[in-house]
Amino acid sequence: MTPARGTGSAPTGPLSAAADEALIRRAIEVAGAAPRTGDVPIGAVVVDAEGRELAVACNAREALGDPTAHAELLALRAAAAVRGEWRLEGCTLAVTVEPCTMCAGAIGLARVARVVFGAWEPKTGAAGSLWDVLRDRRQNHRPEVVGGVLEQECAALLESFFAGFR
Ligand SMILES: [Zn+2]
């Protein structure tokens, strides 16, 4: 089963699709440039409503020995630090892989306006695959979600990492 793509009420057209791809390309770049720490290469970027980059981060669970050090969480924290407040209203978070439940929860708490991600993650994804925490109608804040952007490139990043363990 492939979850529906590009859902949400905000207008989506060629321009926004190109902008989303540019954000995912940036996230891929961040993941690829991460130091070799044994961490799964996942990159995230947060931009404000004007498209200005506030923060980038890569998954650093092994590097930091921290179970919560997912790329999204680290990027949200860094973006909030830059802004000087926890609310990231109007911001877009782009990440190479579908967010997990923890990150989806944090995205909601931060009031992020849009979430763009690359590869679907059927085992743990909480943005349409296993769960849809972000768009659950019981939530007060529901960001627009666009998944499957540059899906092949994002999946290839993970595949080449895991192939290294074989
Ligand atoms: Zn996560």
Tab-separated table of N, CA and C and ligand atoms in Angstrom:
chain	number	residue	atom	x	y	z
A	1	MET	N	0.839	-1.200	0.000
A	1	MET	CA	0.000	0.000	0.000
A	1	MET	C	0.866	1.240	0.000
A	2	THR	N	0.589	2.107	-0.933
A	2	THR	CA	1.306	3.382	-0.962
A	2	THR	C	0.376	4.489	-0.476
A	3	PRO	N	0.769	5.183	0.594
A	3	PRO	CA	-0.101	6.254	1.096
A	3	PRO	C	-0.245	7.374	0.073
A	4	ALA	N	-1.330	8.079	0.172
A	4	ALA	CA	-1.579	9.198	-0.736
A	4	ALA	C	-0.504	10.253	-0.593
A	5	ARG	N	-0.195	10.886	-1.689
A	5	ARG	CA	0.849	11.908	-1.676
A	5	ARG	C	0.261	13.296	-1.804
A	6	GLY	N	1.021	14.253	-1.336
A	6	GLY	CA	0.685	15.647	-1.585
A	6	GLY	C	-0.682	16.051	-1.095
A	7	THR	N	-1.041	15.629	0.110
A	7	THR	CA	-2.337	16.023	0.641
A	7	THR	C	-2.208	17.337	1.388
A	8	GLY	N	-3.316	17.938	1.727
A	8	GLY	CA	-3.284	19.210	2.436
A	8	GLY	C	-4.116	20.221	1.702
A	9	SER	N	-4.475	21.287	2.395
A	9	SER	CA	-5.388	22.250	1.801
A	9	SER	C	-4.671	23.409	1.115
A	10	ALA	N	-3.398	23.621	1.440
A	10	ALA	CA	-2.674	24.743	0.851
A	10	ALA	C	-2.464	24.485	-0.647
A	11	PRO	N	-2.395	25.567	-1.428
A	11	PRO	CA	-2.215	25.374	-2.866
A	11	PRO	C	-0.878	24.707	-3.184
A	12	THR	N	-0.922	23.736	-4.075
A	12	THR	CA	0.322	23.108	-4.507
A	12	THR	C	0.370	23.198	-6.022
A	13	GLY	N	1.427	23.721	-6.532
A	13	GLY	CA	1.590	23.840	-7.973
A	13	GLY	C	3.024	23.597	-8.325
A	14	PRO	N	3.383	23.841	-9.577
A	14	PRO	CA	4.753	23.596	-10.019
A	14	PRO	C	5.783	24.365	-9.186
A	15	LEU	N	5.431	25.586	-8.797
A	15	LEU	CA	6.375	26.409	-8.032
A	15	LEU	C	6.643	25.814	-6.666
A	16	SER	N	5.584	25.470	-5.943
A	16	SER	CA	5.793	24.926	-4.612
A	16	SER	C	6.430	23.553	-4.688
A	17	ALA	N	6.122	22.781	-5.737
A	17	ALA	CA	6.747	21.469	-5.900
A	17	ALA	C	8.250	21.627	-6.096
A	18	ALA	N	8.656	22.627	-6.868
A	18	ALA	CA	10.081	22.881	-7.081
A	18	ALA	C	10.738	23.338	-5.787
A	19	ALA	N	10.032	24.143	-5.025
A	19	ALA	CA	10.569	24.622	-3.745
A	19	ALA	C	10.718	23.451	-2.772
A	20	ASP	N	9.755	22.553	-2.771
A	20	ASP	CA	9.832	21.384	-1.891
A	20	ASP	C	11.016	20.507	-2.274
A	21	GLU	N	11.232	20.336	-3.570
A	21	GLU	CA	12.367	19.529	-4.021
A	21	GLU	C	13.684	20.169	-3.597
A	22	ALA	N	13.746	21.487	-3.671
A	22	ALA	CA	14.968	22.191	-3.266
A	22	ALA	C	15.229	21.977	-1.771
A	23	LEU	N	14.168	21.965	-0.985
A	23	LEU	CA	14.323	21.739	0.463
A	23	LEU	C	14.817	20.325	0.746
A	24	ILE	N	14.260	19.361	0.030
A	24	ILE	CA	14.692	17.974	0.241
A	24	ILE	C	16.132	17.789	-0.240
A	25	ARG	N	16.491	18.471	-1.340
A	25	ARG	CA	17.887	18.398	-1.805
A	25	ARG	C	18.832	18.913	-0.724
A	26	ARG	N	18.428	19.979	-0.073
A	26	ARG	CA	19.240	20.542	1.018
A	26	ARG	C	19.346	19.528	2.171
A	27	ALA	N	18.231	18.878	2.491
A	27	ALA	CA	18.229	17.883	3.573
A	27	ALA	C	19.126	16.691	3.211
A	28	ILE	N	19.107	16.295	1.939
A	28	ILE	CA	19.966	15.193	1.474
A	28	ILE	C	21.438	15.597	1.623
A	29	GLU	N	21.715	16.849	1.259
A	29	GLU	CA	23.080	17.385	1.361
A	29	GLU	C	23.567	17.344	2.819
A	30	VAL	N	22.686	17.739	3.721
A	30	VAL	CA	23.013	17.746	5.154
A	30	VAL	C	23.285	16.324	5.646
A	31	ALA	N	22.431	15.390	5.228
A	31	ALA	CA	22.595	13.995	5.647
A	31	ALA	C	23.895	13.415	5.089
A	32	GLY	N	24.194	13.739	3.839
A	32	GLY	CA	25.386	13.210	3.186
A	32	GLY	C	26.675	13.784	3.732
A	33	ALA	N	26.596	15.018	4.238
A	33	ALA	CA	27.789	15.694	4.740
A	33	ALA	C	28.046	15.410	6.220
A	34	ALA	N	27.160	14.629	6.826
A	34	ALA	CA	27.304	14.345	8.260
A	34	ALA	C	28.576	13.549	8.522
A	35	PRO	N	29.209	13.790	9.660
A	35	PRO	CA	30.398	13.004	9.999
A	35	PRO	C	30.041	11.532	10.144
A	36	ARG	N	30.995	10.660	9.835
A	36	ARG	CA	30.727	9.215	9.899
A	36	ARG	C	30.745	8.759	11.357
A	37	THR	N	29.580	8.732	11.924
A	37	THR	CA	29.463	8.386	13.339
A	37	THR	C	28.733	7.073	13.544
A	38	GLY	N	28.366	6.414	12.420
A	38	GLY	CA	27.576	5.199	12.524
A	38	GLY	C	26.098	5.508	12.583
A	39	ASP	N	25.760	6.803	12.497
A	39	ASP	CA	24.356	7.191	12.508
A	39	ASP	C	23.722	6.995	11.143
A	40	VAL	N	22.475	6.558	11.149
A	40	VAL	CA	21.704	6.443	9.910
A	40	VAL	C	21.624	7.838	9.298
A	41	PRO	N	22.002	7.973	8.006
A	41	PRO	CA	22.037	9.310	7.397
A	41	PRO	C	20.643	9.870	7.086
A	42	ILE	N	20.165	10.693	7.992
A	42	ILE	CA	18.875	11.377	7.821
A	42	ILE	C	19.136	12.856	8.071
A	43	GLY	N	18.691	13.700	7.141
A	43	GLY	CA	18.926	15.136	7.275
A	43	GLY	C	17.617	15.896	7.342
A	44	ALA	N	17.644	17.027	8.057
A	44	ALA	CA	16.452	17.874	8.172
A	44	ALA	C	16.839	19.337	8.059
A	45	VAL	N	15.901	20.134	7.555
A	45	VAL	CA	16.115	21.572	7.442
A	45	VAL	C	14.825	22.279	7.834
A	46	VAL	N	14.966	23.422	8.513
A	46	VAL	CA	13.799	24.237	8.865
A	46	VAL	C	13.976	25.603	8.217
A	47	VAL	N	12.952	26.026	7.471
A	47	VAL	CA	12.969	27.360	6.866
A	47	VAL	C	11.752	28.129	7.371
A	48	ASP	N	11.877	29.457	7.384
A	48	ASP	CA	10.750	30.270	7.842
A	48	ASP	C	9.786	30.525	6.679
A	49	ALA	N	8.756	31.325	6.935
A	49	ALA	CA	7.706	31.559	5.944
A	49	ALA	C	8.250	32.206	4.667
A	50	GLU	N	9.378	32.909	4.804
A	50	GLU	CA	9.990	33.555	3.631
A	50	GLU	C	10.992	32.645	2.937
A	51	GLY	N	11.148	31.436	3.466
A	51	GLY	CA	12.070	30.491	2.860
A	51	GLY	C	13.506	30.623	3.349
A	52	ARG	N	13.713	31.472	4.367
A	52	ARG	CA	15.073	31.623	4.916
A	52	ARG	C	15.400	30.426	5.794
A	53	GLU	N	16.597	29.884	5.603
A	53	GLU	CA	16.997	28.713	6.384
A	53	GLU	C	17.310	29.098	7.826
A	54	LEU	N	16.624	28.447	8.768
A	54	LEU	CA	16.856	28.719	10.194
A	54	LEU	C	17.825	27.709	10.793
A	55	ALA	N	17.706	26.474	10.378
A	55	ALA	CA	18.565	25.444	10.962
A	55	ALA	C	18.587	24.194	10.106
A	56	VAL	N	19.673	23.459	10.215
A	56	VAL	CA	19.766	22.125	9.615
A	56	VAL	C	20.310	21.184	10.683
A	57	ALA	N	20.012	19.909	10.542
A	57	ALA	CA	20.561	18.922	11.478
A	57	ALA	C	20.514	17.553	10.836
A	58	CYS	N	21.408	16.677	11.318
A	58	CYS	CA	21.341	15.291	10.880
A	58	CYS	C	21.131	14.410	12.096
A	59	ASN	N	20.637	13.239	11.839
A	59	ASN	CA	20.419	12.264	12.899
A	59	ASN	C	21.740	12.051	13.648
A	60	ALA	N	21.716	12.158	14.981
A	60	ALA	CA	22.952	12.059	15.766
A	60	ALA	C	22.739	11.190	17.000
A	61	ARG	N	21.923	10.192	16.850
A	61	ARG	CA	21.613	9.324	17.984
A	61	ARG	C	22.861	8.617	18.510
A	62	GLU	N	23.672	8.085	17.583
A	62	GLU	CA	24.913	7.405	17.995
A	62	GLU	C	25.948	8.418	18.464
A	63	ALA	N	26.088	9.499	17.703
A	63	ALA	CA	27.107	10.499	18.027
A	63	ALA	C	26.888	11.094	19.415
A	64	LEU	N	25.641	11.311	19.777
A	64	LEU	CA	25.326	11.939	21.059
A	64	LEU	C	24.931	10.927	22.129
A	65	GLY	N	24.730	9.671	21.716
A	65	GLY	CA	24.267	8.662	22.670
A	65	GLY	C	22.923	9.057	23.251
A	66	ASP	N	22.074	9.616	22.384
A	66	ASP	CA	20.794	10.172	22.825
A	66	ASP	C	19.664	9.584	21.978
A	67	PRO	N	18.752	8.831	22.620
A	67	PRO	CA	17.676	8.202	21.847
A	67	PRO	C	16.746	9.199	21.152
A	68	THR	N	16.757	10.451	21.606
A	68	THR	CA	15.860	11.448	21.011
A	68	THR	C	16.547	12.337	19.976
A	69	ALA	N	17.813	12.054	19.677
A	69	ALA	CA	18.572	12.947	18.778
A	69	ALA	C	18.284	12.674	17.300
A	70	HIS	N	17.024	12.675	16.955
A	70	HIS	CA	16.625	12.541	15.549
A	70	HIS	C	16.854	13.870	14.843
A	71	ALA	N	17.067	13.807	13.533
A	71	ALA	CA	17.348	15.014	12.739
A	71	ALA	C	16.278	16.085	12.930
A	72	GLU	N	15.011	15.670	12.891
A	72	GLU	CA	13.908	16.641	13.001
A	72	GLU	C	13.939	17.364	14.337
A	73	LEU	N	14.133	16.580	15.420
A	73	LEU	CA	14.119	17.172	16.753
A	73	LEU	C	15.261	18.171	16.924
A	74	LEU	N	16.444	17.784	16.450
A	74	LEU	CA	17.610	18.664	16.579
A	74	LEU	C	17.426	19.926	15.739
A	75	ALA	N	16.829	19.773	14.560
A	75	ALA	CA	16.596	20.930	13.683
A	75	ALA	C	15.549	21.860	14.289
A	76	LEU	N	14.507	21.297	14.871
A	76	LEU	CA	13.466	22.127	15.508
A	76	LEU	C	14.050	22.909	16.680
A	77	ARG	N	14.862	22.234	17.492
A	77	ARG	CA	15.485	22.902	18.638
A	77	ARG	C	16.386	24.048	18.188
A	78	ALA	N	17.186	23.767	17.165
A	78	ALA	CA	18.120	24.786	16.679
A	78	ALA	C	17.362	25.961	16.062
A	79	ALA	N	16.285	25.661	15.330
A	79	ALA	CA	15.490	26.734	14.713
A	79	ALA	C	14.828	27.595	15.784
A	80	ALA	N	14.321	26.944	16.839
A	80	ALA	CA	13.691	27.695	17.942
A	80	ALA	C	14.715	28.576	18.639
A	81	ALA	N	15.948	28.056	18.760
A	81	ALA	CA	17.017	28.844	19.390
A	81	ALA	C	17.333	30.077	18.551
A	82	VAL	N	17.345	29.914	17.242
A	82	VAL	CA	17.617	31.033	16.324
A	82	VAL	C	16.515	32.077	16.438
A	83	ARG	N	15.285	31.607	16.499
A	83	ARG	CA	14.141	32.516	16.579
A	83	ARG	C	13.948	33.112	17.965
A	84	GLY	N	14.476	32.403	18.977
A	84	GLY	CA	14.317	32.873	20.347
A	84	GLY	C	12.949	32.588	20.921
A	85	GLU	N	12.239	31.640	20.317
A	85	GLU	CA	10.958	31.205	20.870
A	85	GLU	C	10.621	29.811	20.366
A	86	TRP	N	9.762	29.121	21.121
A	86	TRP	CA	9.452	27.739	20.762
A	86	TRP	C	8.473	27.623	19.609
A	87	ARG	N	7.707	28.665	19.368
A	87	ARG	CA	6.722	28.601	18.272
A	87	ARG	C	7.426	28.773	16.932
A	88	LEU	N	7.194	27.820	16.043
A	88	LEU	CA	7.786	27.905	14.710
A	88	LEU	C	6.667	28.066	13.683
A	89	GLU	N	5.718	28.931	14.025
A	89	GLU	CA	4.575	29.179	13.144
A	89	GLU	C	5.050	29.711	11.797
A	90	GLY	N	4.455	29.213	10.743
A	90	GLY	CA	4.813	29.654	9.393
A	90	GLY	C	6.008	28.913	8.824
A	91	CYS	N	6.682	28.128	9.653
A	91	CYS	CA	7.897	27.442	9.194
A	91	CYS	C	7.578	26.121	8.491
A	92	THR	N	8.522	25.704	7.667
A	92	THR	CA	8.456	24.406	6.994
A	92	THR	C	9.618	23.550	7.465
A	93	LEU	N	9.332	22.311	7.803
A	93	LEU	CA	10.391	21.360	8.128
A	93	LEU	C	10.458	20.350	6.994
A	94	ALA	N	11.662	20.178	6.446
A	94	ALA	CA	11.863	19.180	5.390
A	94	ALA	C	12.837	18.140	5.917
A	95	VAL	N	12.532	16.882	5.679
A	95	VAL	CA	13.375	15.794	6.184
A	95	VAL	C	13.404	14.680	5.151
A	96	THR	N	14.540	13.968	5.111
A	96	THR	CA	14.720	12.971	4.057
A	96	THR	C	13.850	11.729	4.234
A	97	VAL	N	13.409	11.461	5.465
A	97	VAL	CA	12.590	10.273	5.736
A	97	VAL	C	11.348	10.678	6.541
A	98	GLU	N	10.268	9.981	6.321
A	98	GLU	CA	9.016	10.241	7.052
A	98	GLU	C	9.262	10.263	8.563
A	99	PRO	N	8.793	11.289	9.247
A	99	PRO	CA	9.000	11.416	10.694
A	99	PRO	C	8.346	10.283	11.504
A	100	CYS	N	8.975	9.965	12.648
A	100	CYS	CA	8.437	8.960	13.573
A	100	CYS	C	7.407	9.640	14.488
A	101	THR	N	6.832	8.879	15.394
A	101	THR	CA	5.812	9.451	16.295
A	101	THR	C	6.387	10.539	17.181
A	102	MET	N	7.596	10.334	17.716
A	102	MET	CA	8.204	11.352	18.578
A	102	MET	C	8.364	12.673	17.817
A	103	CYS	N	8.924	12.585	16.630
A	103	CYS	CA	9.171	13.804	15.845
A	103	CYS	C	7.860	14.439	15.383
A	104	ALA	N	6.890	13.607	15.027
A	104	ALA	CA	5.590	14.147	14.625
A	104	ALA	C	4.978	14.915	15.798
A	105	GLY	N	5.131	14.373	17.005
A	105	GLY	CA	4.625	15.063	18.191
A	105	GLY	C	5.311	16.409	18.379
A	106	ALA	N	6.624	16.416	18.216
A	106	ALA	CA	7.397	17.655	18.383
A	106	ALA	C	7.040	18.676	17.308
A	107	ILE	N	6.804	18.199	16.101
A	107	ILE	CA	6.427	19.087	14.987
A	107	ILE	C	5.102	19.789	15.313
A	108	GLY	N	4.173	19.017	15.875
A	108	GLY	CA	2.887	19.590	16.269
A	108	GLY	C	3.053	20.606	17.388
A	109	LEU	N	3.864	20.261	18.378
A	109	LEU	CA	4.083	21.166	19.515
A	109	LEU	C	4.731	22.474	19.069
A	110	ALA	N	5.585	22.390	18.048
A	110	ALA	CA	6.287	23.580	17.561
A	110	ALA	C	5.417	24.423	16.625
A	111	ARG	N	4.219	23.893	16.299
A	111	ARG	CA	3.272	24.603	15.409
A	111	ARG	C	3.841	24.853	14.013
A	112	VAL	N	4.649	23.908	13.554
A	112	VAL	CA	5.209	24.004	12.202
A	112	VAL	C	4.057	23.983	11.189
A	113	ALA	N	4.161	24.822	10.158
A	113	ALA	CA	3.064	24.954	9.192
A	113	ALA	C	3.051	23.858	8.127
A	114	ARG	N	4.247	23.459	7.692
A	114	ARG	CA	4.339	22.463	6.618
A	114	ARG	C	5.430	21.457	6.918
A	115	VAL	N	5.185	20.230	6.511
A	115	VAL	CA	6.189	19.181	6.630
A	115	VAL	C	6.354	18.560	5.254
A	116	VAL	N	7.594	18.514	4.790
A	116	VAL	CA	7.909	17.911	3.502
A	116	VAL	C	8.896	16.786	3.784
A	117	PHE	N	8.622	15.603	3.267
A	117	PHE	CA	9.607	14.541	3.494
A	117	PHE	C	9.827	13.716	2.242
A	118	GLY	N	10.938	12.967	2.250
A	118	GLY	CA	11.338	12.198	1.082
A	118	GLY	C	10.795	10.781	1.086
A	119	ALA	N	11.549	9.870	1.694
A	119	ALA	CA	11.180	8.456	1.656
A	119	ALA	C	10.089	8.136	2.671
A	120	TRP	N	9.154	7.298	2.249
A	120	TRP	CA	8.145	6.787	3.177
A	120	TRP	C	8.812	5.764	4.079
A	121	GLU	N	8.353	5.663	5.323
A	121	GLU	CA	8.920	4.704	6.273
A	121	GLU	C	7.777	3.857	6.839
A	122	PRO	N	7.464	2.757	6.123
A	122	PRO	CA	6.287	1.971	6.504
A	122	PRO	C	6.338	1.381	7.902
A	123	LYS	N	7.573	1.152	8.440
A	123	LYS	CA	7.682	0.509	9.758
A	123	LYS	C	7.431	1.464	10.918
A	124	THR	N	7.847	2.731	10.768
A	124	THR	CA	7.744	3.662	11.896
A	124	THR	C	7.117	5.008	11.544
A	125	GLY	N	6.785	5.220	10.290
A	125	GLY	CA	6.311	6.528	9.849
A	125	GLY	C	5.014	6.977	10.505
A	126	ALA	N	5.010	8.215	10.980
A	126	ALA	CA	3.825	8.766	11.656
A	126	ALA	C	3.271	9.957	10.891
A	127	ALA	N	3.506	9.962	9.581
A	127	ALA	CA	2.988	11.047	8.743
A	127	ALA	C	2.219	10.463	7.559
A	128	GLY	N	1.566	9.328	7.814
A	128	GLY	CA	0.744	8.748	6.771
A	128	GLY	C	0.954	7.255	6.555
A	129	SER	N	2.115	6.716	6.987
A	129	SER	CA	2.373	5.288	6.771
A	129	SER	C	1.739	4.426	7.848
A	130	LEU	N	2.437	4.306	8.987
A	130	LEU	CA	1.943	3.465	10.073
A	130	LEU	C	0.860	4.203	10.854
A	131	TRP	N	1.111	5.479	11.115
A	131	TRP	CA	0.145	6.357	11.762
A	131	TRP	C	0.091	7.654	10.966
A	132	ASP	N	-0.860	8.496	11.318
A	132	ASP	CA	-0.847	9.843	10.758
A	132	ASP	C	-1.079	10.831	11.896
A	133	VAL	N	-0.061	10.901	12.742
A	133	VAL	CA	-0.127	11.769	13.929
A	133	VAL	C	-0.278	13.234	13.525
A	134	LEU	N	0.412	13.617	12.451
A	134	LEU	CA	0.420	15.031	12.051
A	134	LEU	C	-0.960	15.534	11.639
A	135	ARG	N	-1.714	14.672	10.967
A	135	ARG	CA	-3.003	15.132	10.436
A	135	ARG	C	-4.195	14.512	11.146
A	136	ASP	N	-3.955	13.946	12.333
A	136	ASP	CA	-5.048	13.369	13.115
A	136	ASP	C	-6.050	14.479	13.432
A	137	ARG	N	-7.306	14.252	13.120
A	137	ARG	CA	-8.320	15.300	13.284
A	137	ARG	C	-8.545	15.695	14.729
A	138	ARG	N	-8.071	14.862	15.665
A	138	ARG	CA	-8.211	15.206	17.090
A	138	ARG	C	-7.179	16.239	17.527
A	139	GLN	N	-6.208	16.500	16.691
A	139	GLN	CA	-5.170	17.491	17.020
A	139	GLN	C	-5.673	18.886	16.690
A	140	ASN	N	-5.308	19.843	17.530
A	140	ASN	CA	-5.659	21.236	17.256
A	140	ASN	C	-4.857	21.772	16.091
A	141	HIS	N	-3.562	21.441	16.115
A	141	HIS	CA	-2.676	21.958	15.078
A	141	HIS	C	-2.354	20.848	14.089
A	142	ARG	N	-2.692	21.062	12.833
A	142	ARG	CA	-2.397	20.058	11.802
A	142	ARG	C	-1.657	20.710	10.648
A	143	PRO	N	-0.370	20.409	10.513
A	143	PRO	CA	0.391	20.996	9.399
A	143	PRO	C	0.011	20.369	8.059
A	144	GLU	N	0.323	21.084	7.004
A	144	GLU	CA	0.199	20.507	5.670
A	144	GLU	C	1.340	19.496	5.528
A	145	VAL	N	1.082	18.373	4.930
A	145	VAL	CA	2.103	17.327	4.784
A	145	VAL	C	2.258	16.952	3.313
A	146	VAL	N	3.496	16.963	2.844
A	146	VAL	CA	3.797	16.530	1.484
A	146	VAL	C	4.876	15.450	1.583
A	147	GLY	N	4.532	14.228	1.199
A	147	GLY	CA	5.487	13.128	1.302
A	147	GLY	C	5.901	12.602	-0.059
A	148	GLY	N	6.995	11.846	-0.069
A	148	GLY	CA	7.454	11.217	-1.306
A	148	GLY	C	8.192	12.152	-2.245
A	149	VAL	N	8.704	13.269	-1.719
A	149	VAL	CA	9.451	14.226	-2.549
A	149	VAL	C	10.886	13.709	-2.724
A	150	LEU	N	11.310	13.509	-3.956
A	150	LEU	CA	12.626	12.921	-4.267
A	150	LEU	C	12.823	11.607	-3.495
A	151	GLU	N	11.757	10.855	-3.466
A	151	GLU	CA	11.720	9.607	-2.708
A	151	GLU	C	12.879	8.670	-3.042
A	152	GLN	N	13.184	8.525	-4.347
A	152	GLN	CA	14.232	7.584	-4.766
A	152	GLN	C	15.597	7.983	-4.216
A	153	GLU	N	15.921	9.262	-4.330
A	153	GLU	CA	17.212	9.755	-3.846
A	153	GLU	C	17.334	9.558	-2.331
A	154	CYS	N	16.253	9.854	-1.637
A	154	CYS	CA	16.274	9.735	-0.175
A	154	CYS	C	16.401	8.276	0.257
A	155	ALA	N	15.696	7.394	-0.446
A	155	ALA	CA	15.765	5.969	-0.118
A	155	ALA	C	17.153	5.423	-0.444
A	156	ALA	N	17.745	5.916	-1.537
A	156	ALA	CA	19.070	5.443	-1.953
A	156	ALA	C	20.126	5.769	-0.902
A	157	LEU	N	19.953	6.922	-0.246
A	157	LEU	CA	20.872	7.348	0.819
A	157	LEU	C	20.886	6.314	1.946
A	158	LEU	N	19.699	5.848	2.311
A	158	LEU	CA	19.569	4.855	3.380
A	158	LEU	C	20.084	3.501	2.921
A	159	GLU	N	19.718	3.128	1.681
A	159	GLU	CA	20.125	1.821	1.162
A	159	GLU	C	21.637	1.691	1.100
A	160	SER	N	22.316	2.766	0.675
A	160	SER	CA	23.777	2.684	0.579
A	160	SER	C	24.395	2.602	1.978
A	161	PHE	N	23.750	3.228	2.955
A	161	PHE	CA	24.251	3.153	4.334
A	161	PHE	C	24.119	1.728	4.861
A	162	PHE	N	22.920	1.164	4.708
A	162	PHE	CA	22.700	-0.181	5.247
A	162	PHE	C	23.463	-1.243	4.464
A	163	ALA	N	23.727	-0.982	3.173
A	163	ALA	CA	24.507	-1.933	2.374
A	163	ALA	C	25.914	-2.060	2.945
A	164	GLY	N	26.392	-1.021	3.600
A	164	GLY	CA	27.722	-1.016	4.197
A	164	GLY	C	27.850	-2.010	5.346
A	165	PHE	N	26.705	-2.440	5.886
A	165	PHE	CA	26.733	-3.360	7.020
A	165	PHE	C	26.663	-4.815	6.585
A	166	ARG	N	26.435	-5.017	5.260
A	166	ARG	CA	26.282	-6.397	4.800
A	166	ARG	C	27.608	-7.071	4.580
B	1	ZN	ZN	11.991	10.832	14.752
